[in-house]
């Protein structure tokens, strides 16, 4: 049976598009079973529509729902899809422990820095302000501490003199689009997994698999 993923987005959805492209190229065996957004007008939803993927909208209205109630709504919306992995691809809301536990910690995120450097929403700006000579992107499993969970893979890019947030973000994004589908495929193939205790487990063949050209933690 296909490995089923749910992708959660809030905006542009270029990482979702990269996942769907990888599928078209047969570099990804996982099936995108649902796309969820907290923003009904998210541009990225068009990629789901074009690919005939079911869409779920779960809005968090100010004062209407607590973060916990919002996360419960997310969980109960996605549970019927029987997903093997949740992928946060530009989902701009905080995910709580009840959601993460509800999916046995099988929740992945893509972040535009070399974690643990530059956590949070303005990672590219922080890298520029720090005068970093390189930055990059990280795919990691999600824990209740934002941008802190076990790292699956990373890709580096140089920070160039004269870079702006836009130019650096574009250079990082190009790598995001490679590393995210590769990480999903490595997980779908069983080369990388998260245990119930929250530990990352790598199989010997991980460095010869889809993640081979990326930085992967040592087993
Ligand atoms: C990406 O930079 C991702 O790393 C961050 O949010 C952005 C989403 O971009 N978490 P997109 O919506 O996938 O184009």
mmCIF file of C-alpha atoms and ligand atoms in Angstrom:
data_model
loop_
_atom_site.group_PDB
_atom_site.id
_atom_site.type_symbol
_atom_site.label_atom_id
_atom_site.label_comp_id
_atom_site.label_asym_id
_atom_site.label_seq_id
_atom_site.Cartn_x
_atom_site.Cartn_y
_atom_site.Cartn_z
ATOM 1 C CA UNK A 1 0.000 0.000 0.000
ATOM 2 C CA UNK A 2 1.237 3.489 -0.808
ATOM 3 C CA UNK A 3 2.870 5.581 1.876
ATOM 4 C CA UNK A 4 0.354 8.362 2.492
ATOM 5 C CA UNK A 5 1.355 11.913 3.363
ATOM 6 C CA UNK A 6 -0.638 14.989 4.299
ATOM 7 C CA UNK A 7 0.940 18.343 3.413
ATOM 8 C CA UNK A 8 0.089 21.430 5.467
ATOM 9 C CA UNK A 9 0.602 24.885 3.965
ATOM 10 C CA UNK A 10 -0.301 28.504 4.662
ATOM 11 C CA UNK A 11 0.743 30.355 1.504
ATOM 12 C CA UNK A 12 2.699 30.041 -1.713
ATOM 13 C CA UNK A 13 3.146 26.274 -1.605
ATOM 14 C CA UNK A 14 6.317 26.036 -3.675
ATOM 15 C CA UNK A 15 7.524 23.144 -1.500
ATOM 16 C CA UNK A 16 4.211 21.349 -2.079
ATOM 17 C CA UNK A 17 4.755 21.918 -5.812
ATOM 18 C CA UNK A 18 8.266 20.458 -5.510
ATOM 19 C CA UNK A 19 6.858 17.354 -3.802
ATOM 20 C CA UNK A 20 4.297 16.932 -6.595
ATOM 21 C CA UNK A 21 7.001 17.422 -9.246
ATOM 22 C CA UNK A 22 9.120 14.736 -7.597
ATOM 23 C CA UNK A 23 6.110 12.452 -7.784
ATOM 24 C CA UNK A 24 5.665 13.194 -11.508
ATOM 25 C CA UNK A 25 9.335 12.368 -12.051
ATOM 26 C CA UNK A 26 8.921 9.123 -10.102
ATOM 27 C CA UNK A 27 11.468 10.238 -7.528
ATOM 28 C CA UNK A 28 8.826 9.985 -4.827
ATOM 29 C CA UNK A 29 6.759 6.903 -4.139
ATOM 30 C CA UNK A 30 4.622 8.519 -1.430
ATOM 31 C CA UNK A 31 1.094 9.612 -2.263
ATOM 32 C CA UNK A 32 -0.096 13.099 -1.297
ATOM 33 C CA UNK A 33 -3.452 12.077 0.176
ATOM 34 C CA UNK A 34 -4.550 15.525 1.385
ATOM 35 C CA UNK A 35 -3.416 19.144 1.487
ATOM 36 C CA UNK A 36 -4.534 21.193 4.480
ATOM 37 C CA UNK A 37 -4.343 24.959 4.837
ATOM 38 C CA UNK A 38 -5.289 27.372 7.605
ATOM 39 C CA UNK A 39 -5.690 30.027 4.895
ATOM 40 C CA UNK A 40 -8.608 29.491 2.486
ATOM 41 C CA UNK A 41 -6.953 31.739 -0.109
ATOM 42 C CA UNK A 42 -3.468 30.182 0.069
ATOM 43 C CA UNK A 43 -2.009 30.271 -3.438
ATOM 44 C CA UNK A 44 -0.478 26.849 -2.946
ATOM 45 C CA UNK A 45 -3.933 25.258 -2.891
ATOM 46 C CA UNK A 46 -3.958 25.637 -6.680
ATOM 47 C CA UNK A 47 -1.247 22.976 -6.908
ATOM 48 C CA UNK A 48 -3.496 20.591 -4.988
ATOM 49 C CA UNK A 49 -6.477 21.441 -7.206
ATOM 50 C CA UNK A 50 -4.443 20.855 -10.376
ATOM 51 C CA UNK A 51 -3.395 17.455 -9.061
ATOM 52 C CA UNK A 52 -6.917 16.533 -7.869
ATOM 53 C CA UNK A 53 -5.758 16.167 -4.292
ATOM 54 C CA UNK A 54 -8.399 16.571 -1.547
ATOM 55 C CA UNK A 55 -8.164 19.923 0.250
ATOM 56 C CA UNK A 56 -9.064 20.662 3.854
ATOM 57 C CA UNK A 57 -9.305 24.185 5.286
ATOM 58 C CA UNK A 58 -9.024 24.637 9.053
ATOM 59 C CA UNK A 59 -8.973 28.306 9.965
ATOM 60 C CA UNK A 60 -7.887 29.700 13.268
ATOM 61 C CA UNK A 61 -9.943 32.799 13.869
ATOM 62 C CA UNK A 62 -8.582 35.229 16.474
ATOM 63 C CA UNK A 63 -10.130 34.654 19.908
ATOM 64 C CA UNK A 64 -12.382 31.949 18.506
ATOM 65 C CA UNK A 65 -10.183 28.970 19.288
ATOM 66 C CA UNK A 66 -7.270 28.400 21.562
ATOM 67 C CA UNK A 67 -4.105 27.025 20.047
ATOM 68 C CA UNK A 68 -5.015 23.696 21.664
ATOM 69 C CA UNK A 69 -8.527 23.665 20.197
ATOM 70 C CA UNK A 70 -7.093 24.625 16.804
ATOM 71 C CA UNK A 71 -4.621 21.750 16.979
ATOM 72 C CA UNK A 72 -7.396 19.350 17.972
ATOM 73 C CA UNK A 73 -9.349 20.506 14.921
ATOM 74 C CA UNK A 74 -6.291 19.918 12.721
ATOM 75 C CA UNK A 75 -5.823 16.438 14.164
ATOM 76 C CA UNK A 76 -9.441 15.393 13.785
ATOM 77 C CA UNK A 77 -9.575 16.726 10.245
ATOM 78 C CA UNK A 78 -6.536 14.713 9.189
ATOM 79 C CA UNK A 79 -6.981 11.454 11.139
ATOM 80 C CA UNK A 80 -9.578 9.986 8.721
ATOM 81 C CA UNK A 81 -7.004 10.156 5.906
ATOM 82 C CA UNK A 82 -4.920 7.453 7.634
ATOM 83 C CA UNK A 83 -1.649 9.228 6.963
ATOM 84 C CA UNK A 84 1.817 7.787 7.459
ATOM 85 C CA UNK A 85 3.480 11.204 7.648
ATOM 86 C CA UNK A 86 2.506 14.846 8.049
ATOM 87 C CA UNK A 87 4.639 17.385 6.192
ATOM 88 C CA UNK A 88 4.650 21.005 7.320
ATOM 89 C CA UNK A 89 5.637 22.916 4.180
ATOM 90 C CA UNK A 90 5.322 26.569 5.067
ATOM 91 C CA UNK A 91 2.571 26.038 7.649
ATOM 92 C CA UNK A 92 2.748 29.203 9.728
ATOM 93 C CA UNK A 93 0.970 28.040 12.897
ATOM 94 C CA UNK A 94 2.390 26.463 16.013
ATOM 95 C CA UNK A 95 1.820 22.736 16.255
ATOM 96 C CA UNK A 96 1.217 21.407 19.777
ATOM 97 C CA UNK A 97 2.125 18.160 21.514
ATOM 98 C CA UNK A 98 -1.391 16.705 21.147
ATOM 99 C CA UNK A 99 -1.160 16.961 17.349
ATOM 100 C CA UNK A 100 2.368 15.552 17.252
ATOM 101 C CA UNK A 101 1.441 12.654 19.558
ATOM 102 C CA UNK A 102 -1.753 12.066 17.567
ATOM 103 C CA UNK A 103 0.473 11.167 14.622
ATOM 104 C CA UNK A 104 3.022 9.194 16.681
ATOM 105 C CA UNK A 105 5.551 12.028 16.128
ATOM 106 C CA UNK A 106 5.521 11.403 12.378
ATOM 107 C CA UNK A 107 5.465 15.116 11.595
ATOM 108 C CA UNK A 108 8.140 16.675 9.395
ATOM 109 C CA UNK A 109 9.047 20.347 8.861
ATOM 110 C CA UNK A 110 11.205 22.272 6.406
ATOM 111 C CA UNK A 111 13.045 25.288 7.768
ATOM 112 C CA UNK A 112 15.165 27.819 5.831
ATOM 113 C CA UNK A 113 18.358 27.705 7.906
ATOM 114 C CA UNK A 114 20.975 25.251 9.072
ATOM 115 C CA UNK A 115 19.353 24.443 12.396
ATOM 116 C CA UNK A 116 20.038 24.914 15.238
ATOM 117 C CA UNK A 117 21.115 28.305 13.838
ATOM 118 C CA UNK A 118 18.420 30.878 13.103
ATOM 119 C CA UNK A 119 15.198 29.382 14.406
ATOM 120 C CA UNK A 120 11.868 31.122 13.925
ATOM 121 C CA UNK A 121 10.013 32.999 11.240
ATOM 122 C CA UNK A 122 12.810 35.267 9.935
ATOM 123 C CA UNK A 123 15.624 32.789 9.446
ATOM 124 C CA UNK A 124 17.052 34.355 6.273
ATOM 125 C CA UNK A 125 17.080 37.863 7.775
ATOM 126 C CA UNK A 126 18.755 36.552 10.922
ATOM 127 C CA UNK A 127 21.476 34.859 8.852
ATOM 128 C CA UNK A 128 22.192 38.111 6.998
ATOM 129 C CA UNK A 129 22.179 40.177 10.178
ATOM 130 C CA UNK A 130 24.574 37.734 11.833
ATOM 131 C CA UNK A 131 27.005 38.073 8.906
ATOM 132 C CA UNK A 132 26.926 34.303 8.360
ATOM 133 C CA UNK A 133 29.089 33.065 5.477
ATOM 134 C CA UNK A 134 26.727 30.189 4.793
ATOM 135 C CA UNK A 135 23.165 29.187 5.493
ATOM 136 C CA UNK A 136 20.852 26.549 4.098
ATOM 137 C CA UNK A 137 17.821 24.493 4.970
ATOM 138 C CA UNK A 138 16.889 21.702 7.318
ATOM 139 C CA UNK A 139 14.284 18.960 7.282
ATOM 140 C CA UNK A 140 13.511 17.788 10.804
ATOM 141 C CA UNK A 141 10.900 15.921 12.778
ATOM 142 C CA UNK A 142 8.681 18.263 14.764
ATOM 143 C CA UNK A 143 8.650 18.517 18.541
ATOM 144 C CA UNK A 144 6.669 20.972 20.665
ATOM 145 C CA UNK A 145 9.804 23.159 20.847
ATOM 146 C CA UNK A 146 9.713 25.149 17.613
ATOM 147 C CA UNK A 147 12.451 24.269 15.052
ATOM 148 C CA UNK A 148 14.196 21.951 17.502
ATOM 149 C CA UNK A 149 13.329 18.345 16.632
ATOM 150 C CA UNK A 150 15.642 15.596 15.318
ATOM 151 C CA UNK A 151 17.308 16.602 12.052
ATOM 152 C CA UNK A 152 16.799 14.316 9.049
ATOM 153 C CA UNK A 153 18.869 16.202 6.448
ATOM 154 C CA UNK A 154 20.362 19.568 5.594
ATOM 155 C CA UNK A 155 21.666 21.391 2.526
ATOM 156 C CA UNK A 156 24.091 24.310 2.586
ATOM 157 C CA UNK A 157 24.245 27.438 0.454
ATOM 158 C CA UNK A 158 26.782 30.282 0.564
ATOM 159 C CA UNK A 159 25.767 33.739 1.714
ATOM 160 C CA UNK A 160 27.180 36.119 -0.896
ATOM 161 C CA UNK A 161 28.251 39.724 -0.518
ATOM 162 C CA UNK A 162 25.349 41.928 -1.600
ATOM 163 C CA UNK A 163 22.742 39.287 -0.759
ATOM 164 C CA UNK A 164 19.317 40.577 0.210
ATOM 165 C CA UNK A 165 16.656 38.602 2.050
ATOM 166 C CA UNK A 166 15.127 37.920 -1.369
ATOM 167 C CA UNK A 167 18.293 36.650 -3.075
ATOM 168 C CA UNK A 168 19.326 34.511 -0.112
ATOM 169 C CA UNK A 169 15.790 33.144 0.304
ATOM 170 C CA UNK A 170 15.673 32.174 -3.378
ATOM 171 C CA UNK A 171 19.021 30.355 -3.129
ATOM 172 C CA UNK A 172 17.859 28.479 -0.031
ATOM 173 C CA UNK A 173 14.440 27.718 -1.537
ATOM 174 C CA UNK A 174 16.029 25.975 -4.527
ATOM 175 C CA UNK A 175 17.663 23.579 -2.058
ATOM 176 C CA UNK A 176 14.448 23.183 -0.031
ATOM 177 C CA UNK A 177 12.790 21.929 -3.190
ATOM 178 C CA UNK A 178 15.381 19.152 -3.476
ATOM 179 C CA UNK A 179 15.802 18.186 0.140
ATOM 180 C CA UNK A 180 12.129 17.949 1.136
ATOM 181 C CA UNK A 181 11.046 15.337 -1.442
ATOM 182 C CA UNK A 182 14.290 13.430 -0.807
ATOM 183 C CA UNK A 183 13.657 13.352 2.945
ATOM 184 C CA UNK A 184 10.059 12.221 2.462
ATOM 185 C CA UNK A 185 11.207 9.434 0.143
ATOM 186 C CA UNK A 186 13.895 8.281 2.590
ATOM 187 C CA UNK A 187 11.196 8.036 5.264
ATOM 188 C CA UNK A 188 8.769 6.304 2.882
ATOM 189 C CA UNK A 189 11.494 3.757 2.080
ATOM 190 C CA UNK A 190 12.049 3.144 5.795
ATOM 191 C CA UNK A 191 15.637 4.448 5.727
ATOM 192 C CA UNK A 192 14.840 7.095 8.332
ATOM 193 C CA UNK A 193 12.279 6.902 11.090
ATOM 194 C CA UNK A 194 11.301 8.484 14.370
ATOM 195 C CA UNK A 195 10.763 6.115 17.271
ATOM 196 C CA UNK A 196 7.916 6.418 19.767
ATOM 197 C CA UNK A 197 10.510 7.740 22.195
ATOM 198 C CA UNK A 198 11.361 10.540 19.776
ATOM 199 C CA UNK A 199 14.759 9.205 18.679
ATOM 200 C CA UNK A 200 15.888 9.357 15.077
ATOM 201 C CA UNK A 201 16.770 5.957 13.599
ATOM 202 C CA UNK A 202 18.773 5.681 10.399
ATOM 203 C CA UNK A 203 19.303 2.520 8.415
ATOM 204 C CA UNK A 204 22.707 1.759 6.906
ATOM 205 C CA UNK A 205 21.500 2.378 3.369
ATOM 206 C CA UNK A 206 20.416 5.970 4.076
ATOM 207 C CA UNK A 207 23.607 7.455 2.667
ATOM 208 C CA UNK A 208 23.121 5.561 -0.598
ATOM 209 C CA UNK A 209 19.448 6.497 -0.874
ATOM 210 C CA UNK A 210 17.529 9.637 -1.809
ATOM 211 C CA UNK A 211 19.378 11.723 0.790
ATOM 212 C CA UNK A 212 22.846 10.843 -0.507
ATOM 213 C CA UNK A 213 23.823 14.339 -1.676
ATOM 214 C CA UNK A 214 22.659 16.005 1.547
ATOM 215 C CA UNK A 215 24.062 16.308 5.054
ATOM 216 C CA UNK A 216 22.591 13.521 7.122
ATOM 217 C CA UNK A 217 23.201 12.889 10.800
ATOM 218 C CA UNK A 218 25.479 9.938 11.563
ATOM 219 C CA UNK A 219 23.773 6.823 12.893
HETATM 220 C C1 LIG B 1 9.866 27.986 3.122
HETATM 221 O O1 LIG B 1 10.955 28.852 3.127
HETATM 222 C C2 LIG B 1 9.947 27.031 4.287
HETATM 223 O O2 LIG B 1 11.258 26.688 4.632
HETATM 224 C C3 LIG B 1 9.325 27.830 5.407
HETATM 225 O O3 LIG B 1 8.266 28.518 4.795
HETATM 226 C C4 LIG B 1 8.549 28.713 3.411
HETATM 227 C C5 LIG B 1 7.401 28.132 2.653
HETATM 228 O O4 LIG B 1 7.498 28.379 1.279
HETATM 229 N N1 LIG B 1 8.932 26.975 6.498
HETATM 230 P P1 LIG B 1 6.457 27.698 0.275
HETATM 231 O O5 LIG B 1 5.058 28.064 0.772
HETATM 232 O O6 LIG B 1 6.693 26.226 0.281
HETATM 233 O O7 LIG B 1 6.737 28.314 -1.075
#
